[in-house]
Amino acid sequence: WPLHAPYVKAINDLKRERGAVILAHNYQSPEIYNCVADIVGDSLQLAREAARIEARVIVQCGVHFMAETAKLLNPDKTVLIPDREAGCSLAESITPEDIRLLRERYPGVPVVAYVNTSAAVKAEVDICCTSSNALDVVESLGAPRVIFLPDRYLAANVAAQTKVEIIAWHGACEVHERFTAEDIGALREIHEGVRIIAHPECPPDVVAAADFAGSTAHMIDWVKRERPRRVVLVTECSMASNVEAEVPDVEFVRPCHFCPHMKRITLPKIYACLRDMSGEVTVEPELAARARRAVERMVALAG
Ligand code: 13P
Ligand code: SF4
């Protein structure tokens, strides 16, 4: 990536000067993931790492709810996001008022929120989860019924694995909801012997047609462990680019979709953010204290 080289050097120099650490989600572009990130991972790994960070400044290369989560776990640190507009269709699908109405409708039923929610929503719920630990979190509550929000597909995929009754919301990931079971059938016909692994934000018939489903980190682990000759990662496009360098013997077949929010984060924006210390993420302290409880309860469960 010759055009990226000056930015990579400048960002890595500025990072040292500012005492900053860069967290990057697995969906970040390869030049970010491979060249400037200090810690990469899925949502759970990033939340757990955020809780352990010693640096004064955290630059979150991901979407806004991830930066808010880092801030909740590090109230005294400066958390920056290179583009404040990096949102998420799931986080935007539900408000704190919606949660209050759900609690009125289902009194006493515990509420689990996917981390893909705003801090204001997290402040209203009992516990958070990610795609890595959703089933464990739901079952940890010991309740016969659980409200699980906002992703209706993740909710349905969890419901298929547990006896707990799941009351779902209607949100969806605009990237994963585009995949269909017909796509999976066509891929198997066209690419002989291909293995297909999917993210659980995909519709249940897509997950059922796949060979494996898991969080982005679990998908990467699966590829490294199984070493398929050919594989399709039914998820955001950058994942394949980020993993392929580590498994040169695996062919990645690529019908995929980009997340427009994740792709808002670029090297020039990371550079500007560190240079100007701009894009600071703040959460009002009283709200942060309530939201932190739900995130910390999840992190404690993850061990
Ligand atoms: P995970 O990395 O936790 O699987 O999350 C996927 C995702 O869509 C994050 O926005
Ligand atoms: Fe949100 Fe989907 Fe983009 Fe992840 S991939 S940030 S869930 S819109």
Coordinates of C-alpha atoms and ligand atoms in Angstrom, one line a residue:
W1 CA 0.0 0.0 0.0
P2 CA 2.6 2.6 -1.1
L3 CA 0.1 5.6 -0.8
H4 CA -0.5 4.7 2.8
A5 CA 3.1 4.6 3.9
P6 CA 3.5 8.3 4.9
Y7 CA 0.3 8.1 7.0
V8 CA 1.4 4.9 8.6
K9 CA 4.7 6.4 9.7
A10 CA 3.1 9.7 10.9
I11 CA 0.4 7.9 12.8
N12 CA 2.8 5.5 14.5
D13 CA 5.1 8.5 15.5
L14 CA 2.1 10.5 16.8
K15 CA 0.8 7.5 18.7
R16 CA 4.1 7.4 20.7
E17 CA 4.1 11.2 21.3
R18 CA 0.5 11.2 22.6
G19 CA 0.8 8.0 24.7
A20 CA -2.0 6.6 22.6
V21 CA -3.1 3.1 21.8
I22 CA -5.2 2.2 18.7
L23 CA -8.0 -0.4 19.0
A24 CA -9.3 -1.7 15.7
H25 CA -12.3 -3.9 15.0
N26 CA -11.9 -6.9 12.7
Y27 CA -13.9 -5.0 10.0
Q28 CA -11.3 -2.2 9.7
S29 CA -9.5 -1.8 6.4
P30 CA -6.3 -3.9 6.0
E31 CA -4.0 -0.8 6.1
I32 CA -5.5 0.1 9.5
Y33 CA -5.7 -3.5 10.9
N34 CA -2.2 -4.4 9.8
C35 CA -0.2 -1.2 10.0
V36 CA -1.4 1.1 12.8
A37 CA -3.6 -0.9 15.2
D38 CA -2.1 -2.1 18.5
I39 CA -5.0 -4.3 19.4
V40 CA -7.4 -5.9 17.0
G41 CA -10.4 -8.1 17.8
D42 CA -14.2 -8.7 17.9
S43 CA -16.5 -6.5 20.0
L44 CA -15.9 -8.6 23.2
Q45 CA -12.1 -8.7 22.8
L46 CA -12.0 -5.0 22.3
A47 CA -14.2 -4.3 25.3
R48 CA -12.1 -6.6 27.5
E49 CA -8.9 -5.0 26.2
A50 CA -10.3 -1.6 26.8
A51 CA -10.8 -2.5 30.4
R52 CA -7.1 -3.3 30.8
I53 CA -5.5 -0.4 28.9
E54 CA -2.9 1.7 30.6
A55 CA -2.3 4.3 27.9
R56 CA -3.7 7.8 28.5
V57 CA -5.3 8.0 25.1
I58 CA -7.4 5.4 23.3
V59 CA -8.2 5.8 19.6
Q60 CA -11.1 3.6 18.6
C61 CA -11.0 2.5 15.0
G62 CA -14.5 1.1 14.8
V63 CA -18.0 2.6 15.2
H64 CA -19.4 5.0 17.7
F65 CA -20.9 2.5 20.2
M66 CA -17.4 0.8 20.4
A67 CA -15.8 4.1 21.3
E68 CA -18.5 4.7 23.9
T69 CA -17.9 1.3 25.4
A70 CA -14.2 2.0 25.7
K71 CA -15.1 5.3 27.4
L72 CA -17.5 3.6 29.8
L73 CA -14.7 1.3 30.9
N74 CA -12.1 4.1 31.0
P75 CA -13.9 7.2 32.4
D76 CA -10.6 9.0 33.2
K77 CA -9.0 8.4 29.8
T78 CA -9.3 10.3 26.6
V79 CA -11.1 8.3 24.0
L80 CA -11.1 9.5 20.4
I81 CA -12.9 8.3 17.3
P82 CA -11.6 9.4 13.9
D83 CA -15.1 10.0 12.6
R84 CA -18.0 10.7 14.9
E85 CA -20.5 9.8 12.2
A86 CA -19.4 6.1 12.2
G87 CA -22.8 4.8 13.4
C88 CA -24.5 1.4 13.2
S89 CA -28.0 0.4 12.0
L90 CA -28.5 -1.8 15.1
A91 CA -27.5 1.0 17.6
E92 CA -29.9 3.4 15.8
S93 CA -32.8 1.0 15.9
I94 CA -33.6 1.4 19.6
T95 CA -33.9 4.2 22.2
P96 CA -33.9 4.3 26.0
E97 CA -37.7 5.1 25.9
D98 CA -38.2 1.9 23.9
I99 CA -36.6 -0.1 26.8
R100 CA -38.8 1.6 29.4
L101 CA -41.9 0.7 27.4
L102 CA -40.7 -2.9 27.0
R103 CA -40.2 -3.1 30.8
E104 CA -43.7 -1.9 31.3
R105 CA -45.0 -4.5 28.9
Y106 CA -43.0 -7.3 30.4
P107 CA -42.6 -6.6 34.1
G108 CA -39.8 -8.5 35.8
V109 CA -38.3 -9.9 32.6
P110 CA -34.5 -9.2 32.4
V111 CA -33.2 -7.2 29.5
V112 CA -30.0 -8.2 27.5
A113 CA -28.6 -5.6 25.1
Y114 CA -26.2 -6.4 22.4
V115 CA -23.2 -4.1 22.7
N116 CA -24.3 -2.6 19.4
T117 CA -26.4 0.0 21.3
S118 CA -25.9 3.5 22.6
A119 CA -24.6 4.2 26.2
A120 CA -28.1 5.7 26.8
V121 CA -29.7 2.3 26.0
K122 CA -27.1 0.4 27.9
A123 CA -28.0 2.5 31.0
E124 CA -31.5 1.0 30.9
V125 CA -30.7 -2.7 30.6
D126 CA -29.5 -5.5 33.0
I127 CA -26.5 -6.8 31.1
C128 CA -24.8 -6.5 27.7
C129 CA -23.7 -9.2 25.4
T130 CA -21.7 -9.6 22.1
S131 CA -22.1 -12.2 19.4
S132 CA -19.3 -14.2 21.2
N133 CA -21.1 -14.6 24.4
A134 CA -24.9 -14.0 23.7
L135 CA -26.0 -17.5 24.6
D136 CA -23.9 -17.7 27.8
V137 CA -25.2 -14.2 28.9
V138 CA -28.9 -15.2 28.2
E139 CA -28.5 -18.5 30.2
S140 CA -26.5 -16.8 33.0
L141 CA -29.7 -15.0 34.1
G142 CA -31.5 -18.1 35.1
A143 CA -34.8 -16.6 33.9
P144 CA -37.4 -18.5 31.8
R145 CA -37.9 -15.4 29.6
V146 CA -35.4 -12.7 28.5
I147 CA -35.8 -9.6 26.4
F148 CA -33.0 -9.6 23.9
L149 CA -32.3 -6.5 21.7
P150 CA -32.0 -4.9 19.3
D151 CA -30.9 -7.5 16.6
R152 CA -33.9 -9.7 15.6
Y153 CA -31.6 -12.2 13.7
L154 CA -29.1 -12.6 16.5
A155 CA -32.1 -13.1 18.9
A156 CA -33.5 -15.8 16.6
N157 CA -30.1 -17.5 16.3
V158 CA -29.7 -17.5 20.1
A159 CA -33.3 -18.7 20.6
A160 CA -32.5 -21.7 18.4
Q161 CA -29.9 -22.8 20.9
T162 CA -31.7 -22.4 24.2
K163 CA -34.8 -23.3 26.1
V164 CA -35.0 -19.7 27.4
E165 CA -37.9 -17.8 25.7
I166 CA -36.5 -14.9 23.8
I167 CA -38.5 -11.7 23.3
A168 CA -36.9 -9.9 20.5
W169 CA -36.7 -6.3 19.0
H170 CA -36.9 -5.6 15.3
G171 CA -33.4 -4.2 14.6
A172 CA -31.0 -5.6 12.0
C173 CA -27.5 -5.1 10.7
E174 CA -27.7 -3.5 7.3
V175 CA -24.7 -5.5 6.2
H176 CA -25.6 -9.0 7.4
E177 CA -29.4 -8.8 6.6
R178 CA -28.5 -8.6 2.9
F179 CA -27.2 -12.2 2.7
T180 CA -29.8 -14.9 1.8
A181 CA -30.0 -18.7 1.9
E182 CA -30.2 -18.6 -1.9
D183 CA -26.8 -16.8 -2.0
I184 CA -25.4 -19.7 0.1
G185 CA -26.9 -22.4 -2.2
A186 CA -25.5 -20.6 -5.3
L187 CA -22.0 -20.4 -3.7
R188 CA -22.0 -24.1 -3.1
E189 CA -23.0 -24.8 -6.7
I190 CA -20.4 -22.5 -8.2
H191 CA -17.4 -23.1 -5.9
E192 CA -17.0 -26.9 -5.6
G193 CA -16.1 -27.9 -2.0
V194 CA -16.3 -24.4 -0.6
R195 CA -16.8 -24.1 3.2
I196 CA -19.2 -21.3 4.3
I197 CA -19.0 -19.6 7.6
A198 CA -21.4 -16.9 8.7
H199 CA -21.9 -14.2 11.4
P200 CA -24.9 -14.7 13.7
E201 CA -26.2 -11.2 12.7
C202 CA -27.3 -13.0 9.4
P203 CA -30.8 -14.3 9.1
P204 CA -31.4 -17.8 10.6
D205 CA -31.8 -19.6 7.3
V206 CA -28.4 -18.2 6.2
V207 CA -26.8 -19.4 9.5
A208 CA -28.6 -22.8 9.1
A209 CA -27.1 -23.2 5.6
A210 CA -23.6 -22.4 6.7
D211 CA -21.0 -24.8 8.0
F212 CA -20.2 -22.7 11.1
A213 CA -21.5 -19.5 12.7
G214 CA -19.7 -17.3 15.2
S215 CA -18.5 -13.8 16.1
T216 CA -15.8 -12.3 13.9
A217 CA -13.1 -13.6 16.2
H218 CA -14.6 -17.1 16.3
M219 CA -14.8 -17.0 12.4
I220 CA -11.1 -16.1 12.2
D221 CA -10.2 -18.9 14.7
W222 CA -12.2 -21.4 12.7
V223 CA -10.3 -20.5 9.5
K224 CA -7.0 -20.8 11.2
R225 CA -7.9 -24.1 12.8
E226 CA -9.7 -25.8 10.0
R227 CA -7.6 -24.5 7.1
P228 CA -10.3 -25.1 4.4
R229 CA -9.1 -25.1 0.8
R230 CA -11.7 -22.5 -0.1
V231 CA -13.9 -20.5 2.3
V232 CA -16.5 -17.8 2.1
L233 CA -16.8 -15.5 5.1
V234 CA -20.4 -14.4 5.1
T235 CA -19.8 -11.0 6.8
E236 CA -18.1 -7.7 6.2
C237 CA -15.7 -7.6 3.3
S238 CA -12.5 -6.5 5.1
M239 CA -12.5 -9.6 7.3
A240 CA -11.2 -11.8 4.4
S241 CA -8.5 -9.3 3.5
N242 CA -7.4 -9.1 7.1
V243 CA -7.1 -12.9 7.7
E244 CA -5.7 -14.0 4.3
A245 CA -2.2 -12.8 5.0
E246 CA -2.0 -15.3 8.0
V247 CA -3.4 -18.3 6.0
P248 CA -1.8 -18.2 2.5
D249 CA -3.0 -21.8 1.8
V250 CA -6.7 -20.8 2.0
E251 CA -8.6 -19.3 -0.9
F252 CA -11.2 -16.7 0.1
V253 CA -14.2 -16.5 -2.2
R254 CA -15.6 -13.0 -1.9
P255 CA -19.3 -12.2 -2.3
C256 CA -19.4 -9.8 0.7
H257 CA -20.7 -6.4 1.7
F258 CA -18.9 -3.4 3.1
C259 CA -20.1 -1.7 6.3
P260 CA -20.3 2.0 5.3
H261 CA -19.9 3.0 8.9
M262 CA -16.8 1.0 9.5
K263 CA -15.4 2.3 6.3
R264 CA -15.7 6.0 7.5
I265 CA -12.5 5.3 9.4
T266 CA -9.4 6.0 7.2
L267 CA -5.7 6.6 7.8
P268 CA -6.0 10.4 7.0
K269 CA -8.8 10.7 9.6
I270 CA -6.8 8.7 12.2
Y271 CA -3.8 11.0 11.6
A272 CA -5.9 14.2 12.0
C273 CA -7.6 12.8 15.1
L274 CA -4.2 12.2 16.8
R275 CA -2.6 15.4 15.5
D276 CA -5.5 17.6 16.8
M277 CA -6.7 15.3 19.6
S278 CA -10.1 15.6 18.0
G279 CA -13.2 13.4 18.0
E280 CA -13.3 13.0 21.8
V281 CA -16.1 10.7 23.0
T282 CA -17.8 11.7 26.3
V283 CA -20.6 10.2 28.2
E284 CA -22.4 12.1 30.9
P285 CA -21.1 10.7 34.3
E286 CA -24.5 9.6 35.9
L287 CA -25.6 7.9 32.7
A288 CA -22.1 6.4 32.2
A289 CA -22.2 4.8 35.7
R290 CA -25.5 3.0 34.9
A291 CA -24.3 1.9 31.4
R292 CA -21.0 0.7 32.9
R293 CA -22.7 -1.7 35.2
A294 CA -24.3 -3.6 32.2
V295 CA -20.9 -3.7 30.4
E296 CA -18.9 -4.7 33.4
R297 CA -21.4 -7.4 34.3
M298 CA -20.8 -8.9 30.8
V299 CA -17.0 -8.5 31.0
A300 CA -17.0 -10.2 34.4
L301 CA -19.0 -13.1 33.0
A302 CA -16.5 -13.5 30.2
G303 CA -13.8 -14.1 32.8
Ligands
13P1 P1 -18.3 -9.0 16.5 O1 -16.9 -8.6 16.0 O2 -18.4 -9.0 18.0 O3 -18.6 -10.4 16.0 O4 -19.3 -8.0 15.9 C1 -19.7 -7.8 14.6 C2 -20.2 -6.5 14.3 O5 -21.0 -6.4 13.4 C3 -19.7 -5.4 15.0 O6 -20.3 -4.2 14.5
SF4_2 FE1 -23.4 -2.1 12.7 FE2 -23.6 -4.1 10.9 FE3 -21.8 -2.1 10.5 FE4 -21.5 -3.9 12.5 S1 -21.4 -4.3 10.4 S2 -21.2 -1.7 12.7 S3 -23.6 -4.3 13.2 S4 -24.1 -1.9 10.6

